Each structure stands twice: as structure tokens, then as C-alpha cells.
Tab-separated table of C-alpha atoms and ligand atoms in Angstrom:
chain	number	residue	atom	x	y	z
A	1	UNK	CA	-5.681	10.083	-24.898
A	2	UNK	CA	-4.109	12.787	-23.041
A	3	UNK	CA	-1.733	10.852	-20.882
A	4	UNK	CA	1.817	10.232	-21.930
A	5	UNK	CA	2.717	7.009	-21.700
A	6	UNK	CA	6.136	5.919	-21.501
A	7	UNK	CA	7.942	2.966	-20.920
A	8	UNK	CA	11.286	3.677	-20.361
A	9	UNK	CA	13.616	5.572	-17.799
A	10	UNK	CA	15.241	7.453	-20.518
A	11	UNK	CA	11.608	8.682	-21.965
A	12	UNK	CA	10.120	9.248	-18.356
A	13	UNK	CA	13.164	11.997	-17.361
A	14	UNK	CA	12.922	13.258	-20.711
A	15	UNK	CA	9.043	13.771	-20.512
A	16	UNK	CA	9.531	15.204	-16.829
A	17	UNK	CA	12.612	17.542	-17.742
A	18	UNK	CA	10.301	19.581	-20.094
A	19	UNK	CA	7.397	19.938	-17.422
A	20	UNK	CA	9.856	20.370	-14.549
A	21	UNK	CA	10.269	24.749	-14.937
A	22	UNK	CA	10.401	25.782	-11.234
A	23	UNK	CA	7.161	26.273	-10.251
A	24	UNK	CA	5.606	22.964	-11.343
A	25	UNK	CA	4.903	20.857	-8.648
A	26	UNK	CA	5.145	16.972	-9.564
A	27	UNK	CA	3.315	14.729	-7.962
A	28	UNK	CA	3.579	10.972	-7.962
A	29	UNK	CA	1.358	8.196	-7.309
A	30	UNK	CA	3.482	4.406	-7.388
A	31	UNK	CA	1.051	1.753	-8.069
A	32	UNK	CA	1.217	-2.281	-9.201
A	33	UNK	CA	-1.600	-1.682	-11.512
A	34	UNK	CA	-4.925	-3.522	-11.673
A	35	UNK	CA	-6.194	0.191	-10.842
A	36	UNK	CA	-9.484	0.744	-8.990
A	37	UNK	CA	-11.221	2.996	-6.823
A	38	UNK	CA	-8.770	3.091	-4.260
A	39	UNK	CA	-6.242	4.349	-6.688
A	40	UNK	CA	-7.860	7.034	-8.328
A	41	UNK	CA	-8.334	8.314	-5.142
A	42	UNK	CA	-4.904	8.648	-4.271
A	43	UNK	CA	-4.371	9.855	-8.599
A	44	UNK	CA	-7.336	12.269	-7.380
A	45	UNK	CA	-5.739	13.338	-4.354
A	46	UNK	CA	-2.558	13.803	-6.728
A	47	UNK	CA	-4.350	15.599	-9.197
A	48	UNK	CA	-5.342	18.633	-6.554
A	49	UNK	CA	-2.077	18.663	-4.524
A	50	UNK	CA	-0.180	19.024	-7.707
A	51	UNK	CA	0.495	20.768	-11.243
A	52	UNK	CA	1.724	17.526	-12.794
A	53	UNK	CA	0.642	13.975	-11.917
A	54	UNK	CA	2.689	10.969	-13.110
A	55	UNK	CA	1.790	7.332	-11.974
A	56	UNK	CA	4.074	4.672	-12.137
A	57	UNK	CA	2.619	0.484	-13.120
A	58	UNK	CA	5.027	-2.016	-12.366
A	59	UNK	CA	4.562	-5.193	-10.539
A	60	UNK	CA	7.564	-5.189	-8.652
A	61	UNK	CA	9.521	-8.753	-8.718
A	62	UNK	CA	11.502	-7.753	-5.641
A	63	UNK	CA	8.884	-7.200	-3.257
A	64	UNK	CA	7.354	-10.497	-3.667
A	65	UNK	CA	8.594	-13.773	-1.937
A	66	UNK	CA	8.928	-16.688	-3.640
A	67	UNK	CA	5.399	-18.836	-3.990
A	68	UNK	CA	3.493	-15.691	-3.775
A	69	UNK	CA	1.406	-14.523	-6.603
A	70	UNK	CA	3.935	-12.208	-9.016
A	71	UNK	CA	3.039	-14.553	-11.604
A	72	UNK	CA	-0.416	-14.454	-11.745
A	73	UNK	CA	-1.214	-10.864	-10.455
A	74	UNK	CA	-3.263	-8.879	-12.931
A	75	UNK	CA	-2.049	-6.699	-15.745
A	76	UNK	CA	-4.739	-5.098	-17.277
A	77	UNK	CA	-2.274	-2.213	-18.601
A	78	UNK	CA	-5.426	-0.690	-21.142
A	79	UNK	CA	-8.248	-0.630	-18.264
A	80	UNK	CA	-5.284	0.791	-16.056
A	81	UNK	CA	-4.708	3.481	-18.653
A	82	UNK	CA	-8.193	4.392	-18.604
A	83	UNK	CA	-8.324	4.832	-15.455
A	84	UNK	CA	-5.013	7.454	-15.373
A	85	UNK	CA	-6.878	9.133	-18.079
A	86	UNK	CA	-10.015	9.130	-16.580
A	87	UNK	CA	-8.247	11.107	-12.981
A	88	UNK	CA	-6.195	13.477	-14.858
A	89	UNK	CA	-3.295	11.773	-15.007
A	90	UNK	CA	0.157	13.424	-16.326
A	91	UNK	CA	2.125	10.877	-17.213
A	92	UNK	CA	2.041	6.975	-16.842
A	93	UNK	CA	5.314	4.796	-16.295
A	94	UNK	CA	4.851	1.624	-16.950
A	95	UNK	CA	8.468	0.062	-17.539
A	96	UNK	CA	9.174	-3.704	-18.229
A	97	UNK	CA	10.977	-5.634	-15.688
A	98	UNK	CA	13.815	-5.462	-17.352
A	99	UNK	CA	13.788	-1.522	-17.982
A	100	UNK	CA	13.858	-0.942	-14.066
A	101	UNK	CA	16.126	-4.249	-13.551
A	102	UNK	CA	18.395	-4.006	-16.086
A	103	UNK	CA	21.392	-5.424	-14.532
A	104	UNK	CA	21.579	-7.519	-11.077
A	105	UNK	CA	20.635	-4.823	-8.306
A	106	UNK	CA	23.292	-4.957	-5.441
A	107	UNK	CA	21.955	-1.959	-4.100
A	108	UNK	CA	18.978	-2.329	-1.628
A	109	UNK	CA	17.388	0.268	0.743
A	110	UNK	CA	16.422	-1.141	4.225
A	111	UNK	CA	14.216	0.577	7.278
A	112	UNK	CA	14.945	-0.860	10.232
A	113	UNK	CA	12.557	-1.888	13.238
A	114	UNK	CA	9.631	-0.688	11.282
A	115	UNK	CA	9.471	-4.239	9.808
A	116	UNK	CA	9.483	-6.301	12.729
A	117	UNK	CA	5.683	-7.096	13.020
A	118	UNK	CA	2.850	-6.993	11.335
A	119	UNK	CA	3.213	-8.468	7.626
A	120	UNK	CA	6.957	-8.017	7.885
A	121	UNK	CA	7.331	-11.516	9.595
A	122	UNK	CA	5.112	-13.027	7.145
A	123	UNK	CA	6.403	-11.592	4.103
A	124	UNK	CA	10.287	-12.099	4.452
A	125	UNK	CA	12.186	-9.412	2.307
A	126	UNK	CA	8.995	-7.810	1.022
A	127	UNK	CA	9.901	-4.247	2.465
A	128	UNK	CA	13.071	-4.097	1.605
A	129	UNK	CA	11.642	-4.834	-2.001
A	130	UNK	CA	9.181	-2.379	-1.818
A	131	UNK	CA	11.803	0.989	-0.300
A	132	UNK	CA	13.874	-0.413	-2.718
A	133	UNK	CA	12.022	0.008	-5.719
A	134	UNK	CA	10.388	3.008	-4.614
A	135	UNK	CA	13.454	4.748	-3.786
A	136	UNK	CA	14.397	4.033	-7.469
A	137	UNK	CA	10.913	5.387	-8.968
A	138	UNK	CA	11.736	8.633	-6.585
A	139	UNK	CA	15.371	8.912	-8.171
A	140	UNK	CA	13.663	8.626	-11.884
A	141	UNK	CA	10.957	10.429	-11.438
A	142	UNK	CA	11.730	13.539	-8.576
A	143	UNK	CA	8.475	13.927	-7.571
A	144	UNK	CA	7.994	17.418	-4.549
A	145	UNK	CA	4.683	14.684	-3.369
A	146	UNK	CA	4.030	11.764	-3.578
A	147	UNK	CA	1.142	9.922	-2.450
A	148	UNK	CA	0.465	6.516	-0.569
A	149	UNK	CA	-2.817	5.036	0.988
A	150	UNK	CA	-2.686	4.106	4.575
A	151	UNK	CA	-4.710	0.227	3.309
A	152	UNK	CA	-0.712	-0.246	3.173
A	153	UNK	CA	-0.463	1.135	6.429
A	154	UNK	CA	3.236	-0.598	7.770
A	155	UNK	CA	4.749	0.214	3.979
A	156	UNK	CA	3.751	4.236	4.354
A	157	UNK	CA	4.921	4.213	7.550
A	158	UNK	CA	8.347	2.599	6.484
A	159	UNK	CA	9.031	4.599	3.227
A	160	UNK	CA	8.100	8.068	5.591
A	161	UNK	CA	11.173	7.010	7.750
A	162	UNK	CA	12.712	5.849	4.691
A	163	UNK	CA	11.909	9.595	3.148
A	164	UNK	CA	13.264	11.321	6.360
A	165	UNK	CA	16.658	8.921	7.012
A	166	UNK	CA	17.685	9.499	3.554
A	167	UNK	CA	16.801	13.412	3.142
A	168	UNK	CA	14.927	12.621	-0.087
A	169	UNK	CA	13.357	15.716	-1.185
A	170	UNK	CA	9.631	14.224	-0.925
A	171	UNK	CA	6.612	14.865	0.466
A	172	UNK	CA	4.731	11.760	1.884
A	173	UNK	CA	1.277	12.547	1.903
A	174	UNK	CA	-1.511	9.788	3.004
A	175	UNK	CA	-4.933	8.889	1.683
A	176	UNK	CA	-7.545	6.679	3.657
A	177	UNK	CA	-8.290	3.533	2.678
A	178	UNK	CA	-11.359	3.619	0.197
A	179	UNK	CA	-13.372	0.653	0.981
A	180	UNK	CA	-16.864	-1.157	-0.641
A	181	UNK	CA	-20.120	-0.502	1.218
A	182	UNK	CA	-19.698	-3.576	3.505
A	183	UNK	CA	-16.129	-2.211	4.359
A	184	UNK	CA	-13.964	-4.789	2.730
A	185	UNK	CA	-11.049	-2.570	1.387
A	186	UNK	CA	-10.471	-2.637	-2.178
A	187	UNK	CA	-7.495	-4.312	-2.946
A	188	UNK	CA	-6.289	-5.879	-6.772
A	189	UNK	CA	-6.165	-8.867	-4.918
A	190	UNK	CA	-10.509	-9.101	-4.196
A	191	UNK	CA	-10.472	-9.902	-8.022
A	192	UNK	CA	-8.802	-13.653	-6.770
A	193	UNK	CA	-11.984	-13.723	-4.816
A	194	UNK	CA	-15.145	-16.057	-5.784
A	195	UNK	CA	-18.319	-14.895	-4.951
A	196	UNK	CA	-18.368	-17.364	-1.421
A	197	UNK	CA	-14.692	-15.696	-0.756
A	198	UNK	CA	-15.884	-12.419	-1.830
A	199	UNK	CA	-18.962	-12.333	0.885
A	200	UNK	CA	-16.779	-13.561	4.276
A	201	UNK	CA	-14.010	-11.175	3.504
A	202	UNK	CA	-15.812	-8.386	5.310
A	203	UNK	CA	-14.593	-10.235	8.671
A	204	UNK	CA	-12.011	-8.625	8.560
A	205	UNK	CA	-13.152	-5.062	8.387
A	206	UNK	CA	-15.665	-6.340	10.896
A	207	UNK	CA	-13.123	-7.724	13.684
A	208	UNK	CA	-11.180	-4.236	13.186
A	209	UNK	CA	-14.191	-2.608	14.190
A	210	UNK	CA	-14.944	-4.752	16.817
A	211	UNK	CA	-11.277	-4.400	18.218
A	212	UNK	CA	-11.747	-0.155	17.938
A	213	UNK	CA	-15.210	-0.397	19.739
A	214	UNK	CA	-13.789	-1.916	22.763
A	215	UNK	CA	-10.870	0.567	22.607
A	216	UNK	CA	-13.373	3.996	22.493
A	217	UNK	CA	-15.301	2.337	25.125
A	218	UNK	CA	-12.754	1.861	27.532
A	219	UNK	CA	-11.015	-1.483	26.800
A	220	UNK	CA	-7.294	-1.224	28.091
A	221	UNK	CA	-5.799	-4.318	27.692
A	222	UNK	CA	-4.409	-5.117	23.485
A	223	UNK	CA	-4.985	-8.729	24.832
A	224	UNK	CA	-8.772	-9.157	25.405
A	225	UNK	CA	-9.074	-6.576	22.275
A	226	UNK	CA	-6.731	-9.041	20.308
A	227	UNK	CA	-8.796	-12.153	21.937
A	228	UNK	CA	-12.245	-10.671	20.902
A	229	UNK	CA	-11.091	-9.762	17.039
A	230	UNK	CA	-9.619	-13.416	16.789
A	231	UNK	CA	-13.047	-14.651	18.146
A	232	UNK	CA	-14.693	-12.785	14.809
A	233	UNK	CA	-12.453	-14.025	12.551
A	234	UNK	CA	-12.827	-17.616	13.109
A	235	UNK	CA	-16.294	-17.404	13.066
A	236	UNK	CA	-15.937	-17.750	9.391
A	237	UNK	CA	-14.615	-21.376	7.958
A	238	UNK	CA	-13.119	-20.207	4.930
A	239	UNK	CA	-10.801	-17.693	7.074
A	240	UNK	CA	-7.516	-18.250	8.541
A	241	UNK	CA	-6.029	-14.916	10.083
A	242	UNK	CA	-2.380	-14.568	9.762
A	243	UNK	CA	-2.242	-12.014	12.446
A	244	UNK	CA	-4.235	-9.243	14.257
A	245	UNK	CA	-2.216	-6.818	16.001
A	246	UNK	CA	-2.557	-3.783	17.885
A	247	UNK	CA	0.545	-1.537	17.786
A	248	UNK	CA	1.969	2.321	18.037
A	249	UNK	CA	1.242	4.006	14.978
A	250	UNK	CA	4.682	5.368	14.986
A	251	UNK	CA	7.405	2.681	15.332
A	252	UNK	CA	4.747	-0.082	15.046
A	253	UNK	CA	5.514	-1.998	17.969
A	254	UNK	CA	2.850	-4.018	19.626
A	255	UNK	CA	1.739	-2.473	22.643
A	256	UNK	CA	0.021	-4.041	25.615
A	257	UNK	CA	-1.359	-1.446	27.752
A	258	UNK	CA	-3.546	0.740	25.238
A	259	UNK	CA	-2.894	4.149	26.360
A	260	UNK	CA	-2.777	6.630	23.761
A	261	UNK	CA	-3.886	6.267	19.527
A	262	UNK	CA	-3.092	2.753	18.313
A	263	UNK	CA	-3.282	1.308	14.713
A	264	UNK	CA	-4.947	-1.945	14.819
A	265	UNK	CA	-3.987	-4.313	11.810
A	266	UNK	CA	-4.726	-7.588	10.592
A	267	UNK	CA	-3.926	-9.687	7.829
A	268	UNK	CA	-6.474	-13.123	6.860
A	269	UNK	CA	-6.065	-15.850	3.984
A	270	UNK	CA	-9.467	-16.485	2.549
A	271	UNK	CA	-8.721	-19.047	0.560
A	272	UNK	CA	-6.211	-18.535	-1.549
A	273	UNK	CA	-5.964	-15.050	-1.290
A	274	UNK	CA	-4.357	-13.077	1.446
A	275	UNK	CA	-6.210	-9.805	2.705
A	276	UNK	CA	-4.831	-7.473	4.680
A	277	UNK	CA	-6.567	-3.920	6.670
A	278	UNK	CA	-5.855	-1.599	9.508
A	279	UNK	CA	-7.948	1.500	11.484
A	280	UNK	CA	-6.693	3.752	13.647
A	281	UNK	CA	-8.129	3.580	17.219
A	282	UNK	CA	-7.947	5.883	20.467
A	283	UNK	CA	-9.419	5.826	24.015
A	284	UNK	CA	-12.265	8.248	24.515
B	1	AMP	P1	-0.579	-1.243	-5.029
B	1	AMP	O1	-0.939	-1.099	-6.461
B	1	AMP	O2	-1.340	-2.308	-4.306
B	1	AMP	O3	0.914	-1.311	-4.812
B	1	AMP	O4	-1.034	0.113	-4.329
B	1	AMP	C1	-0.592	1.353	-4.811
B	1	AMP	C2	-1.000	2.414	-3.839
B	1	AMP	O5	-2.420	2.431	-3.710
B	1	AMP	C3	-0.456	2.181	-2.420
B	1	AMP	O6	-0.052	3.424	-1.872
B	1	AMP	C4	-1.645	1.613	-1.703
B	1	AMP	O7	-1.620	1.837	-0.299
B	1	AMP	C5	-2.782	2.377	-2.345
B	1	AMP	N1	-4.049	1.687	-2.166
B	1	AMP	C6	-4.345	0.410	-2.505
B	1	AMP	N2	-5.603	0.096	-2.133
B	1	AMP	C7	-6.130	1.198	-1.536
B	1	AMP	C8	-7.382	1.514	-0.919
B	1	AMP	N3	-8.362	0.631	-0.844
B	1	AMP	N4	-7.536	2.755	-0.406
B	1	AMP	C9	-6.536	3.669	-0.463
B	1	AMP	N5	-5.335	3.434	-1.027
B	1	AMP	C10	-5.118	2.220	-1.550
């Protein structure tokens, strides 16, 4: 293998001091692990914006509420590694729970506003888990880039303003979401699916679409959009959407009159497993 792994913060700044002469450019791509295509696109994206690529795996407990699925999400740490090595991966961190929470964190980054809809409701303390942790892989690892897929589309939009309230010296820089043929977005989470899950989670994808047709083609009004999606998504018995929104893709407030570009998002339980997605939509 050509990719360094390490597993602690001491290792990973020690690693990244000796590549970091001035004109290396290190770019960073945070992940959970349970790495598929969707990742390596972003490692990809890493690979050619930057001279030196680490990727951070850790399965953050912060950033998941309690009775949600921290316990039981998937660790395949040697397919993962493949995968890193596979993209031309630098450097993997992969630190134990313990390495990144080593003593009780008092200290906890917060965006305002930008968590107000959208899975923020639904997911009580989740962003605040997620700046904070990230903030805390930026301070190890002092990346110029770093790189985040818009499938996550409220959490990019919260660590940019994150990024830019705190002067970190980072470059955000956005990937589209890499989906299967049928448009479900890939996820870590699909693997909870069973094959009956696995073929009505499309909905979703497919009530997103709806929602943006009606939008190019002259639709005004986020209600009848929002009525129409719902109307998709409970066609389906093993469904039950959590939300469908259509908001500014700035501040991500819901907007009623559609006017200019909106992100649509939505987030469904099928089954057991919660999916989430999002498209960008304008009027023609
Ligand atoms: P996660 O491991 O779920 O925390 O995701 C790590 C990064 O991969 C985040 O920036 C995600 O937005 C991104 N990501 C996850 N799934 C996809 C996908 N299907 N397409 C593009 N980026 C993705």
C-alpha cells in the first residue's frame, strides 16, 4: 500500500509537517467511512485539485442523536482503505473515538439560522456535531481545500458559513451528488436497505424531479410543488417522508413564492433507514 495510515493526531501532524514545504497544496476529504462511489469522487476530485490528499474515517459520536444508528453504522476500515488506495489517496486518518475525544469537549462550534429547517429540526444537535468535529479535523489536519458533496447539501452549506465566520484558511469546494442509474443517491446508509427497501427508495429521487419539473415549467407556488412531491412519496407503503422542502440555496429558508434558483430537499424513512436528497431547481 501506498497510503499512510495513521491513527493518531500526533502521527497525522507529523506525517503532514514533512509534506507541508510551501508549495504543496493539501487537500482534504472528511468522511464516516463505509466508502463508495460517491466518495471517491469527492477523493478523485481531491486528487486533481491538490498535491497531497489526506482523508479522514471517523464515525463521529457527536453528530448523532441518541437512538440513531452510531452503533450499528458500518466500519469496514480494510474495504475503506482500498478504496483511498485505489483514488490516490495521501494519507488516511482514521483515529479512535477516544484519540479525537480524549477528554470531555466543552468547546462546540455552532452556525446559526442555517439549521433551522430541513434535517436540522429532525436531527436535534446533529450540526453542531458535525462543525464541531470538522472544525477539529481542519485544526489537525490544515488542509488549503477541502472537499464536501452537495448529497449533504444543508451540512456544506453550514460548514461554508462556518469556513467564512471563523476566517479558517480553507477552501470549500463542492462535488455533485453521484447517484445509481435509477437516481437513488448513494449513501452508507442503502447498505441497511433489503432488496424490497432497496427498489422504492428511488421515490425520492423521483418526487425531487417531479418537484423541479413543475418549477422549469413555470410552477410558482413552493406549495402545489411541495403538494405534488408529497403525492409521489406516499404512493409507496413502505415510505414515510420526514420532510420535503423547497428553500433558498443560500440561508436555506423555505420560500413560498419561487422566484429565483431554489434547492429542493427531502428526507424519507424507508423502513428503518432514513434517506435523505436534494436538486437544485430554477424557473426557465
Ligand atoms: P459521510 O461519510 O456520509 O459523512 O460523507 C462524507 C462526504 O461524502 C460528505 O461530504 C458527503 O456529502 C459526501 N457524499 C456522501 N455521499 C455522496 C454522494 N452520493 N455523492 C457525492 N458526495 C457524497
Amino acid at each position: 500500500m501506498n497510503v499512510v495510515v495513521v491513527r493518531t493526531v500526533e502521527e497525522a501532524r507529523k506525517h503532514l509537517a514533512l509534506r507541508r514545504p510551501e508549495e504543496k497544496r493539501i487537500g482534504f476529504v472528511p468522511t464516516m467511512g463505509a466508502l463508495h462511489a460517491g466518495h471517491a469522487s469527492l477523493i478523485e476530485n481531491a486528487r486533481s485539485g491538490s498535491d497531497f490528499v489526506a482523508v479522514s474515517i471517523f464515525v463521529n459520536p457527536l453528530q448523532f442523536g441518541p437512538g440513531e444508528d452510531y452503533l450499528r453504522y458500518p466500519r469496514p476500515l480494510e474495504k475503506d482503505l482500498d478504496v483511498c488506495e485505489r483514488m490516490g489517496a495521501d494519507l488516511v486518518f482514521a483515529p479512535a473515538v477516544g484519540e479525537m475525544y480524549p477528554v470531555e469537549q466543552r468547546t462546540f462550534v455552532e452556525v446559526t439560522r442555517l439549521g433551522d429547517h430541513l434535517c436540522g429540526p429532525f436531527r436535534p444537535g446533529h450540526f453542531r456535531g458535525v462543525t464541531t468535529v470538522v472544525a477539529k479535523l481542519f485544526g489537525i489536519v490544515q488542509p488549503n481545500r477541502a472537499w464536501f458533496g452537495e448529497k449533504d447539501y444543508q451540512q456544506l452549506c453550514i460548514i461554508r458559513k462556518m469556513v467564512q465566520d471563523l476566517n479558517l484558511p480553507v477552501e470549500i469546494v463542492p462535488v455533485p451528488i453521484y447517484r445509481e442509474k435509477d437516481g437513488l443517491a448513494l449513501s452508507s446508509r442503502n447498505a441497511y436497505l433489503d432488496s424490497e427497501d432497496r427498489s422504492v427508495a428511488p421515490v425520492l429521487f423521483r418526487a425531487l424531479t417531479t418537484a423541479r419539473g413543475m418549477i422549469e415549467t413555470g410552477e410558482r407556488k413552493a406549495a402545489v410543488v411541495k403538494e405534488w412531491a408529497k403525492r409521489v412519496l406516499t404512493q409507496q407503503e413502505r415510505v414515510r417522508p420526514e420532510y420535503f422542502e423547497i428553500v433558498d440555496p443560500i440561508e436555506l429558508q423555505p420560500v413560498d413564492e419561487i422566484a429565483g434558483e431554489v434547492r429542493i430537499a427531502g428526507a424519507i424513512w424507508v423502513g428503518k433507514t432514513r434517506l435523505i436528497d436534494n436538486l437544485a431547481a430554477s424557473p426557465r
